[in-house]
Short mmCIF file of C-alpha atoms and ligand atoms in Angstrom, two decimals:
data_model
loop_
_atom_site.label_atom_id
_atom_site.label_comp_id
_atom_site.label_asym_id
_atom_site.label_seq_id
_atom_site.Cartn_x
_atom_site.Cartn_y
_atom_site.Cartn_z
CA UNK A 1 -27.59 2.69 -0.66
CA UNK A 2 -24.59 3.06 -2.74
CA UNK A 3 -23.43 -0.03 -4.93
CA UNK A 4 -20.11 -1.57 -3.15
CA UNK A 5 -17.44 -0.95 -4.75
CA UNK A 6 -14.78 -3.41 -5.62
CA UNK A 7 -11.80 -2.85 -3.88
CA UNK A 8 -8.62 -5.16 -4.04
CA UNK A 9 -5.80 -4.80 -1.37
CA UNK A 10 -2.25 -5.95 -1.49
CA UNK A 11 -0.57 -6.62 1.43
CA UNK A 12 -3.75 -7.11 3.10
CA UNK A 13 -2.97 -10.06 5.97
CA UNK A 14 -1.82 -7.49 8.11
CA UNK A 15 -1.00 -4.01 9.58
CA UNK A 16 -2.29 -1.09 7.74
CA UNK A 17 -2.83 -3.44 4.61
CA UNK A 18 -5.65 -5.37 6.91
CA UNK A 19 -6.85 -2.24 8.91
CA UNK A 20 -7.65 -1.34 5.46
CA UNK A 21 -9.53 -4.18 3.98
CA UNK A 22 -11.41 -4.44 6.72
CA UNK A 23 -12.48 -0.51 6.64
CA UNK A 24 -13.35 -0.82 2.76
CA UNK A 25 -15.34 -3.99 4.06
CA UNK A 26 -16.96 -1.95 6.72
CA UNK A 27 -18.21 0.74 4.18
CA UNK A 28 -20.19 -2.39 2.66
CA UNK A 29 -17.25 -3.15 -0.63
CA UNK A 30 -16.51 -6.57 -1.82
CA UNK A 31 -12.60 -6.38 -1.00
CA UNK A 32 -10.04 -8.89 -2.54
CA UNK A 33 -7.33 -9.28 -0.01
CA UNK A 34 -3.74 -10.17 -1.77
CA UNK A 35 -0.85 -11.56 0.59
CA UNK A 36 1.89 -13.48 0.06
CA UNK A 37 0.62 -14.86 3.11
CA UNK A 38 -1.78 -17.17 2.12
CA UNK A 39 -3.53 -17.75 5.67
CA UNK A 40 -3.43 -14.02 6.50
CA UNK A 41 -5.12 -13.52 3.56
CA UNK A 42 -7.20 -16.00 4.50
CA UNK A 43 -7.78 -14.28 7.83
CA UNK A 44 -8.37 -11.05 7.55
CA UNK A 45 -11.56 -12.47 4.87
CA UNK A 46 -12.73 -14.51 7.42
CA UNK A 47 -12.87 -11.55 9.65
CA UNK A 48 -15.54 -10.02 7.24
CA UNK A 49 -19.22 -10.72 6.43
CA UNK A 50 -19.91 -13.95 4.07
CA UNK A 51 -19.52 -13.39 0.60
CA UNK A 52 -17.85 -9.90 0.88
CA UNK A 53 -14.15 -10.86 0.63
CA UNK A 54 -11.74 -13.03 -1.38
CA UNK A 55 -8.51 -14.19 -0.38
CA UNK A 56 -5.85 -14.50 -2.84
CA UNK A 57 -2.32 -15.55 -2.17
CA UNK A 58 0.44 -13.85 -4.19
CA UNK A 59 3.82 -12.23 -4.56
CA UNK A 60 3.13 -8.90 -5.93
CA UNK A 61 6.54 -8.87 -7.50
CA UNK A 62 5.90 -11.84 -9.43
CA UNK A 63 4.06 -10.75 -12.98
CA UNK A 64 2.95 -14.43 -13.69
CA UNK A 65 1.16 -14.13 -9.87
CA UNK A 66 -0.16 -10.39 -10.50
CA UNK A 67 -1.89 -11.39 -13.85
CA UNK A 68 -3.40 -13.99 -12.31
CA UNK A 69 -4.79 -12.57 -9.58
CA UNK A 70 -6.07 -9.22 -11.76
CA UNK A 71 -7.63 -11.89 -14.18
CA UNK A 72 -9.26 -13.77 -10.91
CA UNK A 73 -10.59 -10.26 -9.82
CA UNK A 74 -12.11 -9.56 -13.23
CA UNK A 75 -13.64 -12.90 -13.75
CA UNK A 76 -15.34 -12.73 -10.58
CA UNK A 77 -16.58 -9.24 -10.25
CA UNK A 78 -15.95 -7.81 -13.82
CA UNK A 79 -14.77 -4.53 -12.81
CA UNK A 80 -12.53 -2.86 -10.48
CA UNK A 81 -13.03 0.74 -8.69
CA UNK A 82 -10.00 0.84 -5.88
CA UNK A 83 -6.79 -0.57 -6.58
CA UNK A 84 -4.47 -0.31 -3.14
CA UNK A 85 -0.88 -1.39 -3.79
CA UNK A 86 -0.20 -1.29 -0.58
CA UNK A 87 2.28 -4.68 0.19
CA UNK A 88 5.70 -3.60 1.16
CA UNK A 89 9.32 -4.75 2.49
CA UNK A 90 11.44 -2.52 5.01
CA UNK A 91 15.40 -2.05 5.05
CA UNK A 92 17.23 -2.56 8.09
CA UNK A 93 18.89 0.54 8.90
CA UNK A 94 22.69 0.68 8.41
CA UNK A 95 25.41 2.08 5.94
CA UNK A 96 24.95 1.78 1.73
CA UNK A 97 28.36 -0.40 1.85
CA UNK A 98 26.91 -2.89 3.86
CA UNK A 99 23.65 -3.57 2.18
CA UNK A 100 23.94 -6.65 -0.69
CA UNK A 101 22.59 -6.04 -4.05
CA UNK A 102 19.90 -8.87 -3.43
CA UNK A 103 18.69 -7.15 -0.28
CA UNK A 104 18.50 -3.81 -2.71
CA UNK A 105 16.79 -6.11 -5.85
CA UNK A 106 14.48 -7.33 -3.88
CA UNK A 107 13.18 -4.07 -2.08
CA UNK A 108 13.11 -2.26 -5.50
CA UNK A 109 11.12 -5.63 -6.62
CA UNK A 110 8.19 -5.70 -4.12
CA UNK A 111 8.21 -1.96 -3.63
CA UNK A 112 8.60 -0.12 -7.11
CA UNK A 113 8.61 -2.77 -9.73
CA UNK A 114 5.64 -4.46 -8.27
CA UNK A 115 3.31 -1.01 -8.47
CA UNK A 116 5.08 -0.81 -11.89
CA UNK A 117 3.46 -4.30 -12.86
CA UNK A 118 0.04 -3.70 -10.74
CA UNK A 119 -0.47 -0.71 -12.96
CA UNK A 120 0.28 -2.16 -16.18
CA UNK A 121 -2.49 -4.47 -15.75
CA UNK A 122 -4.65 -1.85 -14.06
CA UNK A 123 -4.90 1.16 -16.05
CA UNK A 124 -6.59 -0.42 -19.38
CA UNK A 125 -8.92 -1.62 -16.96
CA UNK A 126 -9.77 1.77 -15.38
CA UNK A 127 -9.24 3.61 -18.80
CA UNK A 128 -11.87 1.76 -20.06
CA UNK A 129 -14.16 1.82 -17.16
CA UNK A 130 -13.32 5.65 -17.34
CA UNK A 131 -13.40 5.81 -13.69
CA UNK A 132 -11.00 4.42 -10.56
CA UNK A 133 -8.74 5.30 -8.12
CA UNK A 134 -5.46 3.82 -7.27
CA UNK A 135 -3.55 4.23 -4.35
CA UNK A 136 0.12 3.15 -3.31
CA UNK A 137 1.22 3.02 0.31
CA UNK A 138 4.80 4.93 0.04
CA UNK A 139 6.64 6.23 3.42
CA UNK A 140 7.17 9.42 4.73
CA UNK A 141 11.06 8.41 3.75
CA UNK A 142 10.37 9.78 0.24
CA UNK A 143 9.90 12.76 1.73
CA UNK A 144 11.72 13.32 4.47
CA UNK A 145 14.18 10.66 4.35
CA UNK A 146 16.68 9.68 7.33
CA UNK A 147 20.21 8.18 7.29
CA UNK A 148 20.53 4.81 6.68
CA UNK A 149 17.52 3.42 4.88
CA UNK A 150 19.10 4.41 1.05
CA UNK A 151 17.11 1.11 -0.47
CA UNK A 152 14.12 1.46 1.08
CA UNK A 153 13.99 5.71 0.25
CA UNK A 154 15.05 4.90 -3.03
CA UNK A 155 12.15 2.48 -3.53
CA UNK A 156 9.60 5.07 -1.75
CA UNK A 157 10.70 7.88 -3.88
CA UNK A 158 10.53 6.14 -6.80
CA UNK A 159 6.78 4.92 -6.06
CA UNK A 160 6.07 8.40 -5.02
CA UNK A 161 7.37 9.70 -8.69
CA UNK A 162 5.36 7.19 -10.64
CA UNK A 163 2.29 7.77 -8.95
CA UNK A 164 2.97 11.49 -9.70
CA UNK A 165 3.45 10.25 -13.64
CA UNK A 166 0.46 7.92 -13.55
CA UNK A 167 -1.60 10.36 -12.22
CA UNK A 168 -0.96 12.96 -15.25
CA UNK A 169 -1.30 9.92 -17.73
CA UNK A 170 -4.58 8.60 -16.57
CA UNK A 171 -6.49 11.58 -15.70
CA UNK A 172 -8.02 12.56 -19.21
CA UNK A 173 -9.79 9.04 -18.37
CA UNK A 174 -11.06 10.36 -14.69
CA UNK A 175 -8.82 7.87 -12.87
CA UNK A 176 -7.23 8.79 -9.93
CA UNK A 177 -3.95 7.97 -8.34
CA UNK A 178 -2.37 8.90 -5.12
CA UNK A 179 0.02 7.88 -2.51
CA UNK A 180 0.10 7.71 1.13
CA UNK A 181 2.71 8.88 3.21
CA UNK A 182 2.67 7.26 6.60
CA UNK A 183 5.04 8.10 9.17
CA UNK A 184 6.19 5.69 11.88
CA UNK A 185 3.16 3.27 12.45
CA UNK A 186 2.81 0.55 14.68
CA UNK A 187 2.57 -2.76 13.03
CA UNK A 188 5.45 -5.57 12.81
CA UNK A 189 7.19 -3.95 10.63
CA UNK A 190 8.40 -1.14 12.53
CA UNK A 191 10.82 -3.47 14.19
CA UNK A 192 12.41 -4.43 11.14
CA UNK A 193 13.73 -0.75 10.47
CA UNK A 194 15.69 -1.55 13.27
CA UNK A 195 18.93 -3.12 13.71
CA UNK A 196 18.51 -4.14 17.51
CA UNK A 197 15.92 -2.81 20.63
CA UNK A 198 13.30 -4.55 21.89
CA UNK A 199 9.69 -3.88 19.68
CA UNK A 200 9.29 -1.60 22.68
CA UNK A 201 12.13 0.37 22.58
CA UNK A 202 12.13 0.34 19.32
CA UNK A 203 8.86 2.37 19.23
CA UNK A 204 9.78 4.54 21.37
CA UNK A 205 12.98 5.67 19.34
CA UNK A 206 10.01 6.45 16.47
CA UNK A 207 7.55 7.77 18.66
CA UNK A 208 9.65 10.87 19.42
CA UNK A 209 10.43 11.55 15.84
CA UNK A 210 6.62 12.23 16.07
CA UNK A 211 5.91 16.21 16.85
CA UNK A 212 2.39 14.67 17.42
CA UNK A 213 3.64 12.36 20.03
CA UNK A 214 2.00 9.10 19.17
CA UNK A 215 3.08 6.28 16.96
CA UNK A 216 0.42 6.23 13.47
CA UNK A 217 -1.58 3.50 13.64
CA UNK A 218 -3.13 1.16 10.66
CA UNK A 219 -6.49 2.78 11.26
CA UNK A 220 -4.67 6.54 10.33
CA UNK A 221 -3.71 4.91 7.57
CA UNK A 222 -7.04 3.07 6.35
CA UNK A 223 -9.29 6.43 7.49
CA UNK A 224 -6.40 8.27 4.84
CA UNK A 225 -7.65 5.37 2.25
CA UNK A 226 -10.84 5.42 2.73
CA UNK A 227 -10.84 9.47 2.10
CA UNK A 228 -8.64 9.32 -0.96
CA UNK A 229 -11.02 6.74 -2.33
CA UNK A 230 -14.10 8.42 -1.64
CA UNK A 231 -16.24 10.87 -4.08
CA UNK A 232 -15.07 13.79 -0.97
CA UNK A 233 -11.76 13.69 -2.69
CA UNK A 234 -12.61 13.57 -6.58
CA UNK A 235 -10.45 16.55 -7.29
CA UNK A 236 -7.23 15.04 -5.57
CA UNK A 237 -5.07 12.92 -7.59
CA UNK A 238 -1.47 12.80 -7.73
CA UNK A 239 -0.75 13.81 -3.87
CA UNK A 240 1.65 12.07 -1.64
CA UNK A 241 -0.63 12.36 1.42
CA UNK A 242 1.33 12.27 4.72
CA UNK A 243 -0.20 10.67 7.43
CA UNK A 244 2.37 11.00 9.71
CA UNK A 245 2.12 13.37 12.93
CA UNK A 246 3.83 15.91 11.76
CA UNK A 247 7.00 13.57 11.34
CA UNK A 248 7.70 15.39 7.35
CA UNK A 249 8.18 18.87 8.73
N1 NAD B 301 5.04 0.34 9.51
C1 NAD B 301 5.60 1.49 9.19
O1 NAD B 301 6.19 2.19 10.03
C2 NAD B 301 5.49 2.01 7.77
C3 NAD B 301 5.80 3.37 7.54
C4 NAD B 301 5.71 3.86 6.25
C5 NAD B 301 5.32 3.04 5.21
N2 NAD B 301 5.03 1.72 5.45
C6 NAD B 301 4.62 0.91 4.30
O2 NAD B 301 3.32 0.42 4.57
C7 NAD B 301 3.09 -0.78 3.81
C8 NAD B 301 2.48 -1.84 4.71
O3 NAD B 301 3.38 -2.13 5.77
P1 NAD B 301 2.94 -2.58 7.24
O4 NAD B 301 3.62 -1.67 8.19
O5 NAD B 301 1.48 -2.76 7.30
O6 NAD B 301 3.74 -3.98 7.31
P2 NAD B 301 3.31 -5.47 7.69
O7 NAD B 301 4.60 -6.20 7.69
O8 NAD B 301 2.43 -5.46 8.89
O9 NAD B 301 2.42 -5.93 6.45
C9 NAD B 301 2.95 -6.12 5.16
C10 NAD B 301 2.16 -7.22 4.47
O10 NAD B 301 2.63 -7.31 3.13
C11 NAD B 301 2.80 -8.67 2.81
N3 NAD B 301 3.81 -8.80 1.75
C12 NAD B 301 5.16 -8.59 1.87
N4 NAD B 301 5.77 -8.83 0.71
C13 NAD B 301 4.80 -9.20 -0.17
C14 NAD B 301 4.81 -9.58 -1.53
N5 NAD B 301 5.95 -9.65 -2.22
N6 NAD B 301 3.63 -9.90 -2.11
C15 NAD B 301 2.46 -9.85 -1.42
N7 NAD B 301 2.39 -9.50 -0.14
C16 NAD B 301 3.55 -9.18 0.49
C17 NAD B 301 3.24 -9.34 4.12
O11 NAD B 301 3.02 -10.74 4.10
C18 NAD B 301 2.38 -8.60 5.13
O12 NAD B 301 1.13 -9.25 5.34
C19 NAD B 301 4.46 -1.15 3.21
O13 NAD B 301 4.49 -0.74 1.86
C20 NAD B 301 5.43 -0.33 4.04
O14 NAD B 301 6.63 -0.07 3.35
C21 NAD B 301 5.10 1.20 6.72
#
């Protein structure tokens, strides 16, 4: 049997942040779930077998709270193999006037600046290992952007483009880096995107922007992870990989 690997997860107490964790936990990998969320951290560990998962509360835009929870991770394991920035904050749809400058600070905060800081921290780690992957969720929106969500695409595209950066800087060292696309996906954020609708109208608004005709799920998403973290995709770095039903086209 292959040695676990150990995996930490940001955003991890729930939608495709936990569908995640838990498949890494599945394969048999010690997982260290990250929320700001300290009992959905909690959770989702409790969910897996004894011993396999740590919980650690944090805000991944904070780089007192990062550090920390990087050191924690290297203390207790003494290496790390997948690195899954994959917390995140939505925009609610409407025009750029109308959006404050906090609302746009903090999305660029949790959503760039935070990978920005993860990385920092990350990449001696993984140089010096001389092996790793790390993986960013991003949003179909840095590809195929629609009207009204200028913070958020701004914050995607800019993930997108340092993953794209990172991946050129780190690969003499055989570390990986990639970002996921995912297009629409049912989890409780989707209703934030939204200025008003019901959850259930609100999905289906998304759900025909979908060629494939389905919202994505978290378990898309975490199959997607799992892949891009795998030995099957050791000659892949640098790839924003849509997951997304088409949705990009
Ligand atoms: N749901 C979608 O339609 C969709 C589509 C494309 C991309 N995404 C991206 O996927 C990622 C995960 O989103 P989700 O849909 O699973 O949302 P979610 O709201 O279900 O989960 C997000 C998790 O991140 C945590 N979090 C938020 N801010 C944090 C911070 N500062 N520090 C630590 N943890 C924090 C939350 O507590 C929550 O547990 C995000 O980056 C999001 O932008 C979502």
């Amino acid at each position: 049997m292959a040695e676990p690997r150990i995996v930490l997860v940001t955003g991890a107490g729930s939608g495709i942040g936990r569908a995640s964790a838990l498949s890494f936990a599945r394969e048999g990998d010690h997982v260290v779930a990250v929320d700001i969320d300290q009992v959905a951290a909690e959770t989702v560990v409790g969910e897996m077998a004894q011993d396999q998962g740590l919980a650690l509360a944090g805000d991944v835009s904070s780089p007192a709270d990062v550090t920390r929870i990087i050191d924690t991770t290297m203390r207790r394991f003494g290496r790390l193999d997948v690195f899954f920035q994959n917390a995140g904050v939505p925009q609610a749809a409407r025009p750029i006037e109308e959006i404050p400058l906090e609302e746009w600070g903090r999305i660029i905060a949790v959503n760039l600046t935070a990978l920005f800081l993860g990385f920092q921290l990350v990449a001696p780690i993984m140089k010096r290992q001389e092996s790793g992957v790390m993986l960013v969720t991003a949003s179909i929106a840095a590809i195929r952007p629609r009207p009204g969500l200028s913070a958020y695409v701004a914050s995607k595209t800019g993930a997108v483009g340092l993953v794209k950066a990172l991946a050129l800087e780190l690969a003499p060292y055989k570390v990986r880096v990639n970002a996921i696309c995912p297009g629409p996906a049912r989890t409780p954020m989707i209703s934030k995107f939204a200025i008003s609708g019901s959850q259930a109208e609100i999905e289906e608004r998304f759900m025909a922007s979908v060629p494939l005709g389905r919202l994505i799920v978290p378990e898309d998403i975490a199959a997607a992870a799992l892949y891009l973290a795998s030995d099957a995709a050791s000659i892949i770095t640098g790839v924003a990989f849509e997951v997304d039903g088409g949705r990009g086209i």
